[in-house]
CSV table of C-alpha atoms in Angstrom, one decimal:
chain,number,residue,atom,x,y,z
A,78,UNK,CA,-15.3,-7.1,7.0
A,79,UNK,CA,-12.1,-4.4,6.4
A,80,UNK,CA,-10.4,-3.7,3.5
A,81,UNK,CA,-7.0,-1.8,4.4
A,82,UNK,CA,-4.7,0.2,1.5
A,83,UNK,CA,-1.9,1.7,1.7
A,84,UNK,CA,1.6,2.6,0.4
A,85,UNK,CA,5.7,2.3,0.9
A,86,UNK,CA,5.8,5.0,2.7
A,87,UNK,CA,3.7,7.6,4.4
A,88,UNK,CA,5.8,11.0,3.4
A,89,UNK,CA,6.9,11.8,-0.6
A,90,UNK,CA,8.1,14.9,-2.0
A,91,UNK,CA,6.0,14.5,-5.0
A,92,UNK,CA,2.5,14.1,-2.9
A,93,UNK,CA,3.4,17.7,-0.8
A,94,UNK,CA,1.3,20.4,-1.9
A,95,UNK,CA,-0.6,17.6,-4.1
A,96,UNK,CA,-2.1,15.3,-1.9
A,97,UNK,CA,-1.0,16.4,1.6
A,98,UNK,CA,-0.3,20.0,3.3
A,99,UNK,CA,2.8,21.4,2.9
A,100,UNK,CA,5.0,22.0,4.7
A,101,UNK,CA,4.3,19.7,7.8
A,102,UNK,CA,6.0,19.0,10.5
A,103,UNK,CA,7.1,15.2,11.3
A,104,UNK,CA,4.8,14.7,14.4
A,105,UNK,CA,2.0,15.6,11.5
A,106,UNK,CA,2.7,13.7,8.3
A,107,UNK,CA,1.6,10.4,9.1
A,108,UNK,CA,-1.4,11.7,10.5
A,109,UNK,CA,-2.0,13.4,6.8
A,110,UNK,CA,-1.3,10.1,5.1
A,111,UNK,CA,-4.1,8.4,7.5
A,112,UNK,CA,-6.7,10.6,5.9
A,113,UNK,CA,-5.8,8.6,3.1
A,114,UNK,CA,-5.4,5.3,3.5
A,115,UNK,CA,-5.8,3.0,6.5
A,116,UNK,CA,-2.4,1.1,6.5
A,117,UNK,CA,1.1,1.5,5.7
A,118,UNK,CA,4.2,-0.6,5.1
A,119,UNK,CA,6.7,0.0,7.5
A,120,UNK,CA,9.8,0.0,5.7
A,121,UNK,CA,12.0,2.4,7.4
A,122,UNK,CA,12.2,-0.3,10.4
A,123,UNK,CA,14.2,-2.7,7.9
A,124,UNK,CA,17.4,-0.4,7.9
A,125,UNK,CA,16.9,0.1,11.7
A,126,UNK,CA,14.9,0.0,14.8
A,127,UNK,CA,13.3,3.6,15.8
A,128,UNK,CA,13.6,5.0,19.0
A,129,UNK,CA,10.7,4.3,21.3
A,130,UNK,CA,10.1,8.2,21.4
A,131,UNK,CA,9.8,8.0,17.6
A,132,UNK,CA,7.3,5.0,17.7
A,133,UNK,CA,4.8,6.8,20.3
A,134,UNK,CA,5.1,9.7,17.9
A,135,UNK,CA,3.7,7.6,14.9
A,136,UNK,CA,0.9,6.0,17.4
A,137,UNK,CA,0.0,9.4,18.5
A,138,UNK,CA,-0.7,10.2,15.1
A,139,UNK,CA,-3.6,7.9,14.0
A,140,UNK,CA,-6.0,5.9,15.3
A,141,UNK,CA,-6.4,2.6,16.7
A,142,UNK,CA,-7.9,1.3,14.0
A,143,UNK,CA,-5.1,2.2,11.5
A,144,UNK,CA,-2.4,-0.8,10.4
A,145,UNK,CA,1.2,-0.9,10.3
A,146,UNK,CA,2.7,-3.8,8.8
A,147,UNK,CA,6.1,-3.7,9.9
A,148,UNK,CA,9.4,-5.3,7.9
A,149,UNK,CA,11.3,-6.9,10.6
A,150,UNK,CA,15.1,-5.2,10.9
A,151,UNK,CA,17.6,-6.5,8.1
A,152,UNK,CA,19.5,-7.6,10.9
A,153,UNK,CA,17.4,-10.2,11.4
A,154,UNK,CA,16.2,-11.5,8.1
A,155,UNK,CA,19.3,-10.8,5.8
A,156,UNK,CA,22.3,-10.5,8.0
A,157,UNK,CA,21.4,-13.6,10.3
A,158,UNK,CA,18.7,-15.0,8.5
A,159,UNK,CA,16.7,-15.8,11.1
A,160,UNK,CA,19.4,-17.7,13.1
A,161,UNK,CA,20.1,-16.6,16.9
A,162,UNK,CA,18.4,-13.3,17.2
A,163,UNK,CA,16.4,-13.4,20.0
A,164,UNK,CA,18.0,-10.3,21.5
A,165,UNK,CA,17.4,-8.1,18.4
A,166,UNK,CA,13.7,-9.4,18.1
A,167,UNK,CA,13.2,-8.5,21.5
A,168,UNK,CA,14.4,-5.0,21.2
A,169,UNK,CA,12.4,-4.3,17.8
A,170,UNK,CA,9.1,-5.6,19.5
A,171,UNK,CA,9.8,-3.3,22.6
A,172,UNK,CA,10.4,-0.4,20.9
A,173,UNK,CA,6.9,-1.1,18.7
A,174,UNK,CA,4.7,-1.3,21.9
A,175,UNK,CA,3.5,2.1,21.8
A,176,UNK,CA,2.0,1.0,18.7
A,177,UNK,CA,-0.6,-1.7,20.1
A,178,UNK,CA,-3.4,-3.1,18.0
A,179,UNK,CA,-2.2,-0.9,15.3
A,180,UNK,CA,0.7,-3.3,14.5
A,181,UNK,CA,-1.2,-5.9,11.7
A,182,UNK,CA,1.8,-8.0,10.9
A,183,UNK,CA,5.5,-8.4,11.2
A,184,UNK,CA,6.6,-8.3,8.1
A,185,UNK,CA,9.8,-11.0,7.3
A,186,UNK,CA,11.0,-9.8,4.0
A,187,UNK,CA,13.7,-12.4,2.8
A,188,UNK,CA,16.6,-12.0,0.5
A,189,UNK,CA,16.4,-13.9,-3.0
A,190,UNK,CA,18.8,-16.1,-1.7
A,191,UNK,CA,16.8,-17.4,0.9
A,192,UNK,CA,16.4,-21.3,-0.9
A,193,UNK,CA,13.9,-23.9,-0.1
A,194,UNK,CA,16.5,-25.6,2.1
A,195,UNK,CA,16.5,-22.9,4.2
A,196,UNK,CA,13.2,-23.3,5.4
A,197,UNK,CA,14.2,-25.1,8.3
A,198,UNK,CA,15.4,-21.6,9.7
A,199,UNK,CA,12.3,-19.8,8.6
A,200,UNK,CA,10.4,-23.2,10.5
A,201,UNK,CA,12.1,-22.4,13.8
A,202,UNK,CA,12.2,-19.0,13.9
A,203,UNK,CA,8.4,-19.2,13.6
A,204,UNK,CA,8.2,-21.7,16.3
A,205,UNK,CA,10.3,-19.8,18.9
A,206,UNK,CA,8.6,-16.0,17.7
A,207,UNK,CA,6.5,-14.6,20.3
A,208,UNK,CA,3.0,-15.2,20.3
A,209,UNK,CA,0.6,-12.5,20.2
A,210,UNK,CA,1.6,-11.3,16.7
A,211,UNK,CA,0.6,-12.4,13.2
A,212,UNK,CA,3.4,-13.3,11.0
A,213,UNK,CA,3.7,-12.6,7.5
A,214,UNK,CA,6.7,-13.9,5.1
A,215,UNK,CA,7.9,-12.5,1.7
A,216,UNK,CA,10.0,-14.8,-0.1
A,217,UNK,CA,12.0,-14.0,-3.5
A,218,UNK,CA,13.7,-17.2,-4.7
A,219,UNK,CA,12.4,-18.2,-7.9
A,220,UNK,CA,12.0,-21.4,-6.6
A,221,UNK,CA,8.9,-21.1,-4.3
A,222,UNK,CA,7.2,-19.7,-7.7
A,223,UNK,CA,8.0,-22.2,-9.9
A,224,UNK,CA,8.2,-25.4,-8.2
A,225,UNK,CA,5.2,-27.0,-6.3
A,226,UNK,CA,7.0,-28.9,-4.0
A,227,UNK,CA,8.9,-25.6,-2.2
A,228,UNK,CA,5.8,-24.2,-2.8
A,229,UNK,CA,3.7,-26.7,-0.5
A,230,UNK,CA,6.7,-26.8,1.8
A,231,UNK,CA,6.6,-23.4,2.4
A,232,UNK,CA,3.0,-23.6,2.9
A,233,UNK,CA,3.0,-26.2,5.3
A,234,UNK,CA,5.5,-24.2,7.7
A,235,UNK,CA,3.4,-21.2,7.4
A,236,UNK,CA,0.2,-23.2,8.2
A,237,UNK,CA,2.0,-24.3,11.3
A,238,UNK,CA,1.9,-20.5,13.0
A,239,UNK,CA,-0.9,-19.4,11.4
A,240,UNK,CA,1.6,-17.0,9.3
A,241,UNK,CA,0.6,-15.6,5.6
A,242,UNK,CA,2.5,-15.3,2.7
A,243,UNK,CA,3.0,-12.2,1.3
A,244,UNK,CA,3.3,-12.2,-2.7
A,245,UNK,CA,4.9,-9.2,-4.6
A,246,UNK,CA,3.1,-8.9,-7.8
A,247,UNK,CA,5.4,-7.7,-10.4
A,248,UNK,CA,3.3,-9.1,-13.4
A,249,UNK,CA,2.0,-6.0,-14.5
A,250,UNK,CA,5.5,-4.1,-14.1
A,251,UNK,CA,7.5,-6.4,-16.5
A,252,UNK,CA,4.7,-6.6,-18.9
A,253,UNK,CA,6.0,-4.2,-21.3
A,254,UNK,CA,9.2,-3.0,-21.7
A,255,UNK,CA,10.5,0.3,-19.2
A,256,UNK,CA,10.0,3.6,-20.7
A,257,UNK,CA,11.4,5.6,-17.9
A,258,UNK,CA,13.9,5.8,-15.4
A,259,UNK,CA,12.1,4.7,-12.6
A,260,UNK,CA,10.9,1.9,-14.2
A,261,UNK,CA,14.4,0.7,-15.2
A,262,UNK,CA,15.5,1.4,-12.0
A,263,UNK,CA,12.4,-0.8,-10.5
A,264,UNK,CA,12.9,-3.6,-13.4
A,265,UNK,CA,16.3,-4.2,-12.0
A,266,UNK,CA,15.8,-4.3,-8.1
A,267,UNK,CA,12.0,-5.9,-8.1
A,268,UNK,CA,11.6,-9.8,-8.1
A,269,UNK,CA,10.2,-11.0,-11.3
A,270,UNK,CA,8.1,-13.7,-10.1
A,271,UNK,CA,4.9,-15.6,-10.8
A,272,UNK,CA,1.3,-14.2,-9.8
A,273,UNK,CA,0.1,-15.9,-6.7
A,274,UNK,CA,-3.5,-15.4,-5.1
A,275,UNK,CA,-4.1,-18.3,-2.6
A,276,UNK,CA,-4.7,-16.8,0.9
A,277,UNK,CA,-3.6,-18.8,3.8
A,278,UNK,CA,-5.3,-16.9,6.5
A,279,UNK,CA,-8.0,-14.7,7.2
A,280,UNK,CA,-5.9,-11.4,6.8
A,281,UNK,CA,-4.3,-11.9,3.2
A,282,UNK,CA,-1.5,-9.4,2.2
A,283,UNK,CA,-0.3,-8.3,-1.6
A,284,UNK,CA,1.9,-5.9,-2.7
A,285,UNK,CA,1.1,-4.4,-6.2
A,286,UNK,CA,3.2,-2.7,-8.4
A,287,UNK,CA,2.2,-1.3,-11.2
A,288,UNK,CA,3.6,1.3,-14.4
A,289,UNK,CA,4.3,4.9,-14.1
A,290,UNK,CA,0.8,4.9,-16.1
A,291,UNK,CA,-1.8,5.1,-14.0
A,292,UNK,CA,-4.0,3.4,-16.6
A,293,UNK,CA,-2.0,0.8,-16.9
A,294,UNK,CA,-1.5,0.4,-13.5
A,295,UNK,CA,-5.6,0.4,-12.9
A,296,UNK,CA,-6.2,-2.4,-15.6
A,297,UNK,CA,-3.3,-4.5,-14.0
A,298,UNK,CA,-4.8,-4.4,-10.9
A,299,UNK,CA,-8.8,-5.5,-12.0
A,300,UNK,CA,-8.0,-9.2,-10.8
A,301,UNK,CA,-7.0,-8.0,-7.4
A,302,UNK,CA,-9.7,-6.0,-7.2
A,303,UNK,CA,-12.1,-9.2,-7.9
A,304,UNK,CA,-9.7,-11.1,-5.8
A,305,UNK,CA,-10.2,-8.6,-2.5
A,306,UNK,CA,-13.9,-8.7,-3.3
A,307,UNK,CA,-13.9,-12.7,-3.2
A,308,UNK,CA,-11.9,-12.8,0.0
A,309,UNK,CA,-14.1,-10.2,1.8
A,310,UNK,CA,-17.2,-12.1,0.6
A,311,UNK,CA,-15.6,-15.1,2.4
A,312,UNK,CA,-15.1,-13.2,5.4
A,313,UNK,CA,-10.9,-12.2,5.3
A,314,UNK,CA,-9.8,-8.7,5.6
A,315,UNK,CA,-7.3,-7.9,3.1
A,316,UNK,CA,-4.7,-5.6,3.1
A,317,UNK,CA,-3.4,-4.4,-0.5
A,318,UNK,CA,-0.8,-1.8,-0.5
A,319,UNK,CA,-0.2,-0.1,-4.2
A,320,UNK,CA,3.2,0.9,-5.4
A,321,UNK,CA,4.4,2.1,-9.1
A,322,UNK,CA,8.0,2.9,-10.1
A,323,UNK,CA,8.2,6.1,-8.9
A,324,UNK,CA,5.2,6.5,-6.5
A,325,UNK,CA,3.8,9.7,-7.2
A,326,UNK,CA,0.4,8.5,-7.7
A,327,UNK,CA,0.5,5.9,-5.4
A,328,UNK,CA,-1.5,7.6,-2.8
A,329,UNK,CA,-4.7,8.3,-4.9
A,330,UNK,CA,-4.4,5.1,-6.2
A,331,UNK,CA,-4.4,3.3,-3.0
A,332,UNK,CA,-7.6,5.0,-2.3
A,333,UNK,CA,-8.9,4.0,-6.3
A,334,UNK,CA,-8.4,0.6,-5.3
A,335,UNK,CA,-10.5,0.9,-2.5
A,336,UNK,CA,-13.5,2.6,-4.6
A,337,UNK,CA,-13.3,-0.5,-7.1
A,338,UNK,CA,-13.2,-2.9,-4.6
A,339,UNK,CA,-16.4,-1.3,-3.2
A,340,UNK,CA,-18.3,-0.8,-6.2
A,341,UNK,CA,-18.0,-4.8,-6.2
A,342,UNK,CA,-18.7,-5.1,-2.3
A,343,UNK,CA,-21.2,-1.9,-1.9
A,344,UNK,CA,-21.5,-2.8,2.1
A,345,UNK,CA,-17.9,-2.1,2.2
A,346,UNK,CA,-17.4,1.2,4.5
A,347,UNK,CA,-15.8,3.9,2.2
A,348,UNK,CA,-12.3,5.6,3.5
A,349,UNK,CA,-12.7,9.1,5.5
A,350,UNK,CA,-12.4,12.1,3.3
A,351,UNK,CA,-8.6,13.2,3.0
A,352,UNK,CA,-7.6,16.3,5.0
A,353,UNK,CA,-7.2,19.3,2.2
A,354,UNK,CA,-3.7,19.6,0.9
A,355,UNK,CA,-4.7,23.6,0.9
A,356,UNK,CA,-6.4,25.4,3.3
A,357,UNK,CA,-9.8,26.6,2.6
A,358,UNK,CA,-9.7,30.6,1.1
A,359,UNK,CA,-12.8,32.9,2.0
A,360,UNK,CA,-13.4,33.2,-1.8
């Protein structure tokens, strides 16, 4: 029984000197982050496939039980829309090999224009994708959330290969009008879709975004803490990623979420103690 929690990145300027030691060279940043959380969203891989040497550096900073959910490059998901991408996928997977078991899932984030009529492309991609990996799909087209038939069709496509549907829960974000620049920007860029809590596999993944107000964010995730506890009791191993519009507190919030679930499921192992942001002093 394992609960993975994490953030959208492992380095963020507002964390430096508060949660994470500062300054830190690149070869130590992920290690410091991993003392707070046991998973991370691999968002940087969406923009470009990193070099194998970079991935080796990542692997060297974390234990084998740390988990990456790696976003496939946009050339695969957005530019080619999953069609004729064998070479691009092979290049990406070769680069990721040093992570070994740390790869929790390959994350297929599809554009909002990817509609129910495009499900054939997703089905074909998943059918021919290399085995040995978990696949997790995030859709943003409103029809998948508002109409029963497209949702059912997507679930059928995913079930054939044991893939998971990754919901991005933005309900708390859109509950009241934006009150900061970061919240206004999030309102423009994040999908406004209905909440989804149905797990298709043993490894559900949820991305939750709250508000800049910590109390509002925590209040909004109580249903998700209940759901994560329920999944754990069912023998599932959920992964929850915590976001806020500015992400200034998201590192601490991820740990707080883990604590909230552990209060519901006391047998859940605690996270390790974080590396101190400042070295200890003699006095």
